[in-house]
Coordinates of N, CA, C and O in Angstrom, one line a residue:
X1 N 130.8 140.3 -49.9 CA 130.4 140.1 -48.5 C 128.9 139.9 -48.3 O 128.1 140.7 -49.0
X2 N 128.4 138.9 -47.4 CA 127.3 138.7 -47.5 C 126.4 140.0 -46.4 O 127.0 140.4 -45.5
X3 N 125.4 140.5 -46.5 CA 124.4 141.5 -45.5 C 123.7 140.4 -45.2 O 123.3 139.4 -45.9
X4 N 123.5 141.0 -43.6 CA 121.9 140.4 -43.1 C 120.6 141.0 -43.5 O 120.2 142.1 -43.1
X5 N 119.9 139.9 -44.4 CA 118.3 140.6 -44.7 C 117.5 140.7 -43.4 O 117.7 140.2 -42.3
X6 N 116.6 141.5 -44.0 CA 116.0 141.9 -42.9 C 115.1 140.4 -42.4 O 115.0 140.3 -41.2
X7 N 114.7 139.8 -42.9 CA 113.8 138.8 -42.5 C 114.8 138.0 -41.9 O 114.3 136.9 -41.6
X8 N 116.1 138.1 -41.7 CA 117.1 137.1 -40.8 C 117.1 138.1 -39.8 O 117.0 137.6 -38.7
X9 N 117.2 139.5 -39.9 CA 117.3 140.2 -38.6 C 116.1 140.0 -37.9 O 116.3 139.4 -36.8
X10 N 114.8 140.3 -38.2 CA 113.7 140.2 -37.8 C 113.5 138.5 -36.9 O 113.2 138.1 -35.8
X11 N 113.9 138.0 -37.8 CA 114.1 136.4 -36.6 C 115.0 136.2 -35.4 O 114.8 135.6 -34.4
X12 N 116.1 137.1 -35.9 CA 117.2 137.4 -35.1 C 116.8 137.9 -33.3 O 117.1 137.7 -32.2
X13 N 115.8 138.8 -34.2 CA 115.2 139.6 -33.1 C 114.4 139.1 -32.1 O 114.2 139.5 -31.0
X14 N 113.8 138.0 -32.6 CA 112.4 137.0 -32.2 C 113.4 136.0 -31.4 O 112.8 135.2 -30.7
X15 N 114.6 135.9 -31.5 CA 115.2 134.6 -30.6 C 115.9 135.7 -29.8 O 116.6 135.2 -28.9
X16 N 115.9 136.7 -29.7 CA 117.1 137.7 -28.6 C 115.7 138.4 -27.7 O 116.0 139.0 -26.7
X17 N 114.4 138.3 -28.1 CA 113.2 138.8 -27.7 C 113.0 137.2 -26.0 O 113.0 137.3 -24.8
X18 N 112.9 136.3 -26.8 CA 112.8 135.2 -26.1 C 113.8 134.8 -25.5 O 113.4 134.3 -24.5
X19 N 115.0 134.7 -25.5 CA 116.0 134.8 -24.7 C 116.2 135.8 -23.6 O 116.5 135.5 -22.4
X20 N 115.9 136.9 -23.9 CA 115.6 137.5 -22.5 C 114.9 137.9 -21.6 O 115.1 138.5 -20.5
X21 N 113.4 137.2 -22.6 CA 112.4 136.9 -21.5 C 112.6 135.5 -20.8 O 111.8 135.1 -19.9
X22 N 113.5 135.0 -21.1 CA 113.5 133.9 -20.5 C 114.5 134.0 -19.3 O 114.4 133.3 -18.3
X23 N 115.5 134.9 -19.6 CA 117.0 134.9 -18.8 C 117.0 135.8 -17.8 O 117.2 135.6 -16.6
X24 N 116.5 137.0 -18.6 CA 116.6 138.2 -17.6 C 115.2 139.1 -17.7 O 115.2 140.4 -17.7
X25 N 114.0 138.5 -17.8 CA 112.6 139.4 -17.6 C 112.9 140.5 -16.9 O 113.5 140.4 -15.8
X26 N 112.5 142.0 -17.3 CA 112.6 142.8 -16.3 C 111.1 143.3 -16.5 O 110.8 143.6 -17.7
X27 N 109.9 143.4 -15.6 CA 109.1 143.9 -14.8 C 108.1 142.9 -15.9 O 108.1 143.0 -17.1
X28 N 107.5 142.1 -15.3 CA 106.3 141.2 -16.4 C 105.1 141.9 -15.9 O 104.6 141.9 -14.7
X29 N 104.7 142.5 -16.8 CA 103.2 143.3 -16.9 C 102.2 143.0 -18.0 O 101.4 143.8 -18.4
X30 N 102.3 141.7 -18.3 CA 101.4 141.4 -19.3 C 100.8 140.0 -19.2 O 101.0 139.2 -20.1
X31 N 100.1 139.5 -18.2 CA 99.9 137.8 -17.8 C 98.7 137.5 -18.8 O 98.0 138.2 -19.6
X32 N 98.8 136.2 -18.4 CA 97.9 135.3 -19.2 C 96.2 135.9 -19.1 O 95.8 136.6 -18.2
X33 N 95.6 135.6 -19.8 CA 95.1 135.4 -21.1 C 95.4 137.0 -21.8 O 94.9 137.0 -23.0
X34 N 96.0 138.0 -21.5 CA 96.4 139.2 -22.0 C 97.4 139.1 -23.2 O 97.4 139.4 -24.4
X35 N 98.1 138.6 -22.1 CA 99.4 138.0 -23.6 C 99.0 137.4 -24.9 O 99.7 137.6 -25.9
X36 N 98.1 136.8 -24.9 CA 97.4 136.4 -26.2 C 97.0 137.3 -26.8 O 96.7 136.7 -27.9
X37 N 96.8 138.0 -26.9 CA 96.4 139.4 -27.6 C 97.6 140.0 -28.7 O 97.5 140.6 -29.8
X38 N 98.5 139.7 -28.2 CA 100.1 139.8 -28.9 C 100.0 138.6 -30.1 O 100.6 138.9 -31.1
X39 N 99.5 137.5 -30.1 CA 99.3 136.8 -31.3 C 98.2 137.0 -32.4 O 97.9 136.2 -33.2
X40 N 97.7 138.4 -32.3 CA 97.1 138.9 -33.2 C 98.2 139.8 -34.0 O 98.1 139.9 -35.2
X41 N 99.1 140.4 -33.5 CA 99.5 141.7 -33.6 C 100.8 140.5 -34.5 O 101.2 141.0 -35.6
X42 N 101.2 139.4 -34.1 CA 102.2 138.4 -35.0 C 101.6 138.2 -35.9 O 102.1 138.9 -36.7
X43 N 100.3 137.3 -36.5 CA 99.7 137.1 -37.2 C 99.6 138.1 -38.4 O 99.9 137.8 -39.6
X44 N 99.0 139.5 -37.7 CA 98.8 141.0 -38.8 C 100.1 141.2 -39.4 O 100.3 141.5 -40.6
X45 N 100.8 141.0 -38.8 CA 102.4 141.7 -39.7 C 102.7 141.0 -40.0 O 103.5 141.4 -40.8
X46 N 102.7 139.4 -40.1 CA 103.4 138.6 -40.7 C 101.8 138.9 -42.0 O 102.3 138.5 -43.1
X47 N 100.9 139.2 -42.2 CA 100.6 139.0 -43.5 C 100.8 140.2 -43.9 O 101.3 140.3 -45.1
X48 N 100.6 141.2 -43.2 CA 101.0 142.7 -44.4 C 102.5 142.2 -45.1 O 102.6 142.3 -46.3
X49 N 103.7 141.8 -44.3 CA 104.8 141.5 -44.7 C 104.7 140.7 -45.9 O 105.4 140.9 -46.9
X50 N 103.3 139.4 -45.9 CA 103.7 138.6 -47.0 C 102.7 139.6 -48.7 O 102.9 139.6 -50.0
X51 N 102.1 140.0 -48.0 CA 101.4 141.1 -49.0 C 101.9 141.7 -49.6 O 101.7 141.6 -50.8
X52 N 102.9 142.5 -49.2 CA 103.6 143.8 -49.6 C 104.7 142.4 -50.8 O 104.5 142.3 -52.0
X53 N 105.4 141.8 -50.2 CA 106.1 140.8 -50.6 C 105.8 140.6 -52.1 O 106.4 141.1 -53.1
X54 N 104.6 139.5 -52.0 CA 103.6 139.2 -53.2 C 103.6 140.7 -54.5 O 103.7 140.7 -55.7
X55 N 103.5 141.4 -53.8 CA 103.7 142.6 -54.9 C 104.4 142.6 -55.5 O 104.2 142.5 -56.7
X56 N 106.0 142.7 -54.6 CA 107.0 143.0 -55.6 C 107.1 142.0 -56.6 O 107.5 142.1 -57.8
X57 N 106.6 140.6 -55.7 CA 106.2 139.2 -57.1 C 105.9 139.2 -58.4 O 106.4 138.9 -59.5
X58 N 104.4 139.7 -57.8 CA 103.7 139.9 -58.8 C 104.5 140.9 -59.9 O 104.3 140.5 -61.0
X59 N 105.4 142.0 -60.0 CA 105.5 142.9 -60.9 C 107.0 142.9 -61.2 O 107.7 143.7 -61.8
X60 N 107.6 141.4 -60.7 CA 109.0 140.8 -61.0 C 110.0 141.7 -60.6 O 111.0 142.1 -61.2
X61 N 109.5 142.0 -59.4 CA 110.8 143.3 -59.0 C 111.8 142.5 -58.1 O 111.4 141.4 -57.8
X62 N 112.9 142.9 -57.8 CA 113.9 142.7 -57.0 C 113.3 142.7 -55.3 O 112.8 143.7 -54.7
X63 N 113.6 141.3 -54.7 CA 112.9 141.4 -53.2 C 114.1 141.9 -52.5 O 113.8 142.9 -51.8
X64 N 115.4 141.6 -52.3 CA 116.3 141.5 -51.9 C 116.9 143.1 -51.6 O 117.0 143.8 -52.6
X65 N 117.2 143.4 -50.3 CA 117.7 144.5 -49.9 C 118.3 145.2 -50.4 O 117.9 146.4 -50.6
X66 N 120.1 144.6 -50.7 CA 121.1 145.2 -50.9 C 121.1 145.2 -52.4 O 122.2 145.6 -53.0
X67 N 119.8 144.5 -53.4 CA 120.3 144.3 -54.7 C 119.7 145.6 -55.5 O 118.7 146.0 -55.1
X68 N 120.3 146.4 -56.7 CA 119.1 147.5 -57.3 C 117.7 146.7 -57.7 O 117.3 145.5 -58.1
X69 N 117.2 147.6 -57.3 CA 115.8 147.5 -58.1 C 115.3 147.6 -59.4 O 115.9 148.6 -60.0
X70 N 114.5 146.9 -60.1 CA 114.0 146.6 -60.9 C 113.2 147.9 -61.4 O 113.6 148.7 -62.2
X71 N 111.7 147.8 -60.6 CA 111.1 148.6 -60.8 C 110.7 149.3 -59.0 O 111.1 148.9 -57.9
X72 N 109.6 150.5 -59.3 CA 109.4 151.1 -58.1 C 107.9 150.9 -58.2 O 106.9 151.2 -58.9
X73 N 108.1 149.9 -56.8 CA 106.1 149.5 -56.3 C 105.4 150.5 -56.0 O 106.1 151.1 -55.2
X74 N 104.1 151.3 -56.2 CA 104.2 152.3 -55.5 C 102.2 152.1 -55.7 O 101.4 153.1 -55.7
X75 N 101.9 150.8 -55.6 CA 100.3 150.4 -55.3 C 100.3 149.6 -54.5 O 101.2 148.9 -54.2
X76 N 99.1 149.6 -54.0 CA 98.6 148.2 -53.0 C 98.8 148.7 -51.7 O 98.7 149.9 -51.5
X77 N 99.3 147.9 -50.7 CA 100.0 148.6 -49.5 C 100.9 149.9 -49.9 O 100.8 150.9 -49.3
X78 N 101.6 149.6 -50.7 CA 102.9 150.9 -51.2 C 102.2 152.1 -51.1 O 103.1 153.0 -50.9
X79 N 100.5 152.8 -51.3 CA 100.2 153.8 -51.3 C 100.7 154.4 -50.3 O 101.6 155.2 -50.5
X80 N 100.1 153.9 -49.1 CA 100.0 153.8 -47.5 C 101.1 154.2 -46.6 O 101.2 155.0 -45.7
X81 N 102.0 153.2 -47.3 CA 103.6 153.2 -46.7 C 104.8 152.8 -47.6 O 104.6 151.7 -48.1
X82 N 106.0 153.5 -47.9 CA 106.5 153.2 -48.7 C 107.9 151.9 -48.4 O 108.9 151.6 -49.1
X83 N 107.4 151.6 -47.0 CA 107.8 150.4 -46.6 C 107.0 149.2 -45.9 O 107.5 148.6 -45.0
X84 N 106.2 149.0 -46.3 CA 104.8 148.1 -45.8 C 105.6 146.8 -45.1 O 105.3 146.5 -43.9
X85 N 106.6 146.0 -45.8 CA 107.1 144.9 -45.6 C 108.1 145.3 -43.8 O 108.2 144.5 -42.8
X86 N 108.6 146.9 -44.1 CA 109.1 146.5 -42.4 C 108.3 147.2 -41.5 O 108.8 147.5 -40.4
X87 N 106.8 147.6 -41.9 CA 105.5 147.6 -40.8 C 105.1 146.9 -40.3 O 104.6 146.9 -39.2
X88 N 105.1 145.3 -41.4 CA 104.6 144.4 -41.3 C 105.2 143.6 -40.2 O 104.5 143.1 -39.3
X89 N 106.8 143.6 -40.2 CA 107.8 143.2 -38.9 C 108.1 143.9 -37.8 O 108.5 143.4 -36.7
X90 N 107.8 145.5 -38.0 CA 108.1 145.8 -36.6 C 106.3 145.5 -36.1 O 106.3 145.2 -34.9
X91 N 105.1 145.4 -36.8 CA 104.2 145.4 -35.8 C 104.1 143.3 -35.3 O 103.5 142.7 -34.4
X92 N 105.0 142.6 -36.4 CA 104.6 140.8 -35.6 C 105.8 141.3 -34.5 O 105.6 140.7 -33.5
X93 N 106.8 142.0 -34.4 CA 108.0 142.2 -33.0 C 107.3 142.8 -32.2 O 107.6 142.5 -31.0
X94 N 106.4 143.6 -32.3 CA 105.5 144.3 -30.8 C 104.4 143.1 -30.5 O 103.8 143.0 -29.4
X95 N 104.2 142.3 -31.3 CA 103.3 141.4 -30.8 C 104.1 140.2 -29.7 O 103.9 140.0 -28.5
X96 N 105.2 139.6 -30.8 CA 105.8 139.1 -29.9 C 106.4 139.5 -28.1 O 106.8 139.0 -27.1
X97 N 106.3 140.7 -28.5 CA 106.8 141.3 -27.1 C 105.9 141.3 -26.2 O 106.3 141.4 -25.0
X98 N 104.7 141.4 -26.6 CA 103.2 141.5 -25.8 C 103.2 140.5 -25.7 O 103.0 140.2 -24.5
X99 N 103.3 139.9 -26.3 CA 102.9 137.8 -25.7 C 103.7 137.7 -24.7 O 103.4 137.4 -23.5
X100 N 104.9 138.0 -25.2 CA 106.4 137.2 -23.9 C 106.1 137.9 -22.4 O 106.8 137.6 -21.4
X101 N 105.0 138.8 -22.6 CA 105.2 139.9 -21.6 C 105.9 140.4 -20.5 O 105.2 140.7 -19.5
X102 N 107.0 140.5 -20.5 CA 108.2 141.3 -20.2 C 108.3 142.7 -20.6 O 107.7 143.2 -21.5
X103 N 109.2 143.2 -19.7 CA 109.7 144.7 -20.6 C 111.1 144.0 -21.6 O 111.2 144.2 -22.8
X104 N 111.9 143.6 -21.1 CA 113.0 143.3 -22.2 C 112.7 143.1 -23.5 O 113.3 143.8 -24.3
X105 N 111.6 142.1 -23.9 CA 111.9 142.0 -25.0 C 111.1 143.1 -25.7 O 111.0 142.8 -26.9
X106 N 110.5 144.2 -25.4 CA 110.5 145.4 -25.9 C 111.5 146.7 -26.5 O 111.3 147.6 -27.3
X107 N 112.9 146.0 -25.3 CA 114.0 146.5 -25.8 C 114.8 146.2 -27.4 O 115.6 146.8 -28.2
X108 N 114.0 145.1 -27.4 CA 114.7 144.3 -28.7 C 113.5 145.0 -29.9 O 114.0 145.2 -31.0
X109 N 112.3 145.3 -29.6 CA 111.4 145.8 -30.8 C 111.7 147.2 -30.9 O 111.6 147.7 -32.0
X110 N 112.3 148.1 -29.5 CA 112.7 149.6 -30.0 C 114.2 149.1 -31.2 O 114.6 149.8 -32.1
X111 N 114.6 148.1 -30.8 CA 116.2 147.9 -31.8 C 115.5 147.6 -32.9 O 116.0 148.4 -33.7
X112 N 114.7 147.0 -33.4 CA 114.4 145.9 -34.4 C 114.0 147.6 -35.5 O 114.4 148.0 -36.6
X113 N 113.1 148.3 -34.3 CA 112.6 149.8 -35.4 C 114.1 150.8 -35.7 O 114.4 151.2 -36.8
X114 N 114.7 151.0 -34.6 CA 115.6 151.6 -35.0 C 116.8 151.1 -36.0 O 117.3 151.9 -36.7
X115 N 117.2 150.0 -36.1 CA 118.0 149.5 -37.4 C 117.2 149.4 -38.3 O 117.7 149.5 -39.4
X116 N 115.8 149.2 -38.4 CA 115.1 149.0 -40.2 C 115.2 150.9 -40.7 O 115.5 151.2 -41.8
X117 N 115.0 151.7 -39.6 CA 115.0 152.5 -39.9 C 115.8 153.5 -40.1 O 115.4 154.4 -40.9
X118 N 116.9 153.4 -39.5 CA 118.5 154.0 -39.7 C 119.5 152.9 -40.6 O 120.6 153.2 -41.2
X119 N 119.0 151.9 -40.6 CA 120.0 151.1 -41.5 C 119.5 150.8 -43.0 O 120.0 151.2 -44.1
X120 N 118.3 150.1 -42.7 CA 117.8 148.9 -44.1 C 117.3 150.0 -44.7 O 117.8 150.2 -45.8
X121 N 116.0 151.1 -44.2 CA 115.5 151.8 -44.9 C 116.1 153.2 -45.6 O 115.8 153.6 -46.7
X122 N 117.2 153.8 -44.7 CA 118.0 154.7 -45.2 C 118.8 154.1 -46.5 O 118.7 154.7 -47.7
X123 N 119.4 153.2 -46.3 CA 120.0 152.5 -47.5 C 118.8 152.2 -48.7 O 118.9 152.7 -49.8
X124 N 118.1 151.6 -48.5 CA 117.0 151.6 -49.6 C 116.5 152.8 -50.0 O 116.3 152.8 -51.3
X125 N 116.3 153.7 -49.4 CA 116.0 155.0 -49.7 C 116.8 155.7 -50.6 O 116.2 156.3 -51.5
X126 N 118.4 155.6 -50.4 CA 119.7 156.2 -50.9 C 119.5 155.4 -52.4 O 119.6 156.0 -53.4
X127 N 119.4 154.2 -52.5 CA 119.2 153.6 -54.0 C 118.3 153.9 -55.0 O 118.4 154.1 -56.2
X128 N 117.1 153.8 -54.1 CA 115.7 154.1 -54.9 C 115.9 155.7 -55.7 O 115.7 155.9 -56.9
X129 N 116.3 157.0 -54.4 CA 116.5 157.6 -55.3 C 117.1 158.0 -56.3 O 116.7 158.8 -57.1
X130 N 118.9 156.8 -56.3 CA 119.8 157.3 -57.0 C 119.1 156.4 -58.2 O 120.1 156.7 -58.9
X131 N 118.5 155.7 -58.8 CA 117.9 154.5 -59.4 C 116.6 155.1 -59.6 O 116.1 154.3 -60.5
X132 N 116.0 155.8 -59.4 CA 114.4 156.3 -60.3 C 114.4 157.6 -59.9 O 113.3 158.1 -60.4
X133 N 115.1 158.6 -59.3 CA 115.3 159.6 -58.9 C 114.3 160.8 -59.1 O 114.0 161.3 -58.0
X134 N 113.7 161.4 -60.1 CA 112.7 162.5 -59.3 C 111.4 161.7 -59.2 O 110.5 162.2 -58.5
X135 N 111.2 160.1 -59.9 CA 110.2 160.0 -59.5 C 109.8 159.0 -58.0 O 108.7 158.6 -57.5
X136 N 111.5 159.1 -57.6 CA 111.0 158.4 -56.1 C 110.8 159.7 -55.4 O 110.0 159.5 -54.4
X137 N 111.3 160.8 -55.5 CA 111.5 162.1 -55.0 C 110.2 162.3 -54.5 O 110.0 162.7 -53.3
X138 N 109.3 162.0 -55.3 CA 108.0 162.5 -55.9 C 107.4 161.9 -54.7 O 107.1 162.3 -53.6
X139 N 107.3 160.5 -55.3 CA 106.8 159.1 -54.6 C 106.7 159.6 -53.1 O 105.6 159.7 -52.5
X140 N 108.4 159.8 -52.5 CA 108.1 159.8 -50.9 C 107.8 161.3 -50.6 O 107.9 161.4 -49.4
X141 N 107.4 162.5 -51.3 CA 106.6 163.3 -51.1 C 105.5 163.0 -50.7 O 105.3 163.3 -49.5
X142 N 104.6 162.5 -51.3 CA 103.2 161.2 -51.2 C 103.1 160.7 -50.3 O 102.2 161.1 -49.6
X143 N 104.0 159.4 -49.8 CA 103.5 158.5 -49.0 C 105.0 158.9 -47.8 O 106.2 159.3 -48.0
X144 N 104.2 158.3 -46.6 CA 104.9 158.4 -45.3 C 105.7 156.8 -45.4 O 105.4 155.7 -45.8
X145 N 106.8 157.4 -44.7 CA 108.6 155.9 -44.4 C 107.7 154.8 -44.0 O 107.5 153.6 -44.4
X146 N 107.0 155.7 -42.8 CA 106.8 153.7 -42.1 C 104.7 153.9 -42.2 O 104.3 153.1 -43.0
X147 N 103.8 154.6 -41.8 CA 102.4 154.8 -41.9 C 101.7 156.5 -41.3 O 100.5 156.8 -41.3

């Protein structure tokens, strides 16, 4: 059975963000030239995401969610957070929401944190430790889930 990765959710989220800023805006508190300010905050996460990414590249590990892991990243962004790649998307989803400026599609960025964080990351968490076990133990001793 196939899972949705997170970078399909994360898009997912960016068309259900604009959809209901477009359908059903509830209270627009963010006008022009303000909302541009939210294309900084897209920009920043979309490169920490491609950063953290490049890492696992670089050290030929497993990108893919649902697959085991190879080895365990634990430099670069990884000091920081031991999930850099979905800091990187929940902060381009608060941008996007600041741009669209609406409250709805804020609803969609508290969803976007709460499934990486009760779904993708719990599950990643459950592998890592059963798959490197005292020394991810160790690891998320060290470094904080999201910063």
């Amino acid at each position: 059975m196939q899972r949705l990765l997170p970078p399909f959710f994360f898009l997912l989220c960016l068309i259900a963000m604009a959809l209901l800023n477009k359908f059903a805006p509830i209270i627009r508190f963010v006008e022009y030239p303000w909302n541009l300010l939210g294309l900084i905050d897209l920009g920043g996460g979309i490169a920490i995401t491609l950063v953290a990414g490049t890492q696992f590249m670089r050290v030929k590990t497993n990108l893919k969610t649902f697959d085991k892991p190879d080895q365990m990243v634990t430099s670069g962004l990884f000091k920081y957070s031991r999930n850099p790649m979905y800091v990187g998307f929940a902060i381009s989803s608060f941008g996007v929401a600041f741009y669209l400026g609406s409250l709805s599609p804020f609803l969609i960025f508290v969803l976007f944190i709460v499934v990486a964080d009760r779904w993708y990351i719990a599950f990643e968490e459950k592998v890592m430790a059963d798959v490197f076990g005292e020394d991810y133990e160790n690891y998320k001793r060290s470094v904080r889930r999201w910063i």
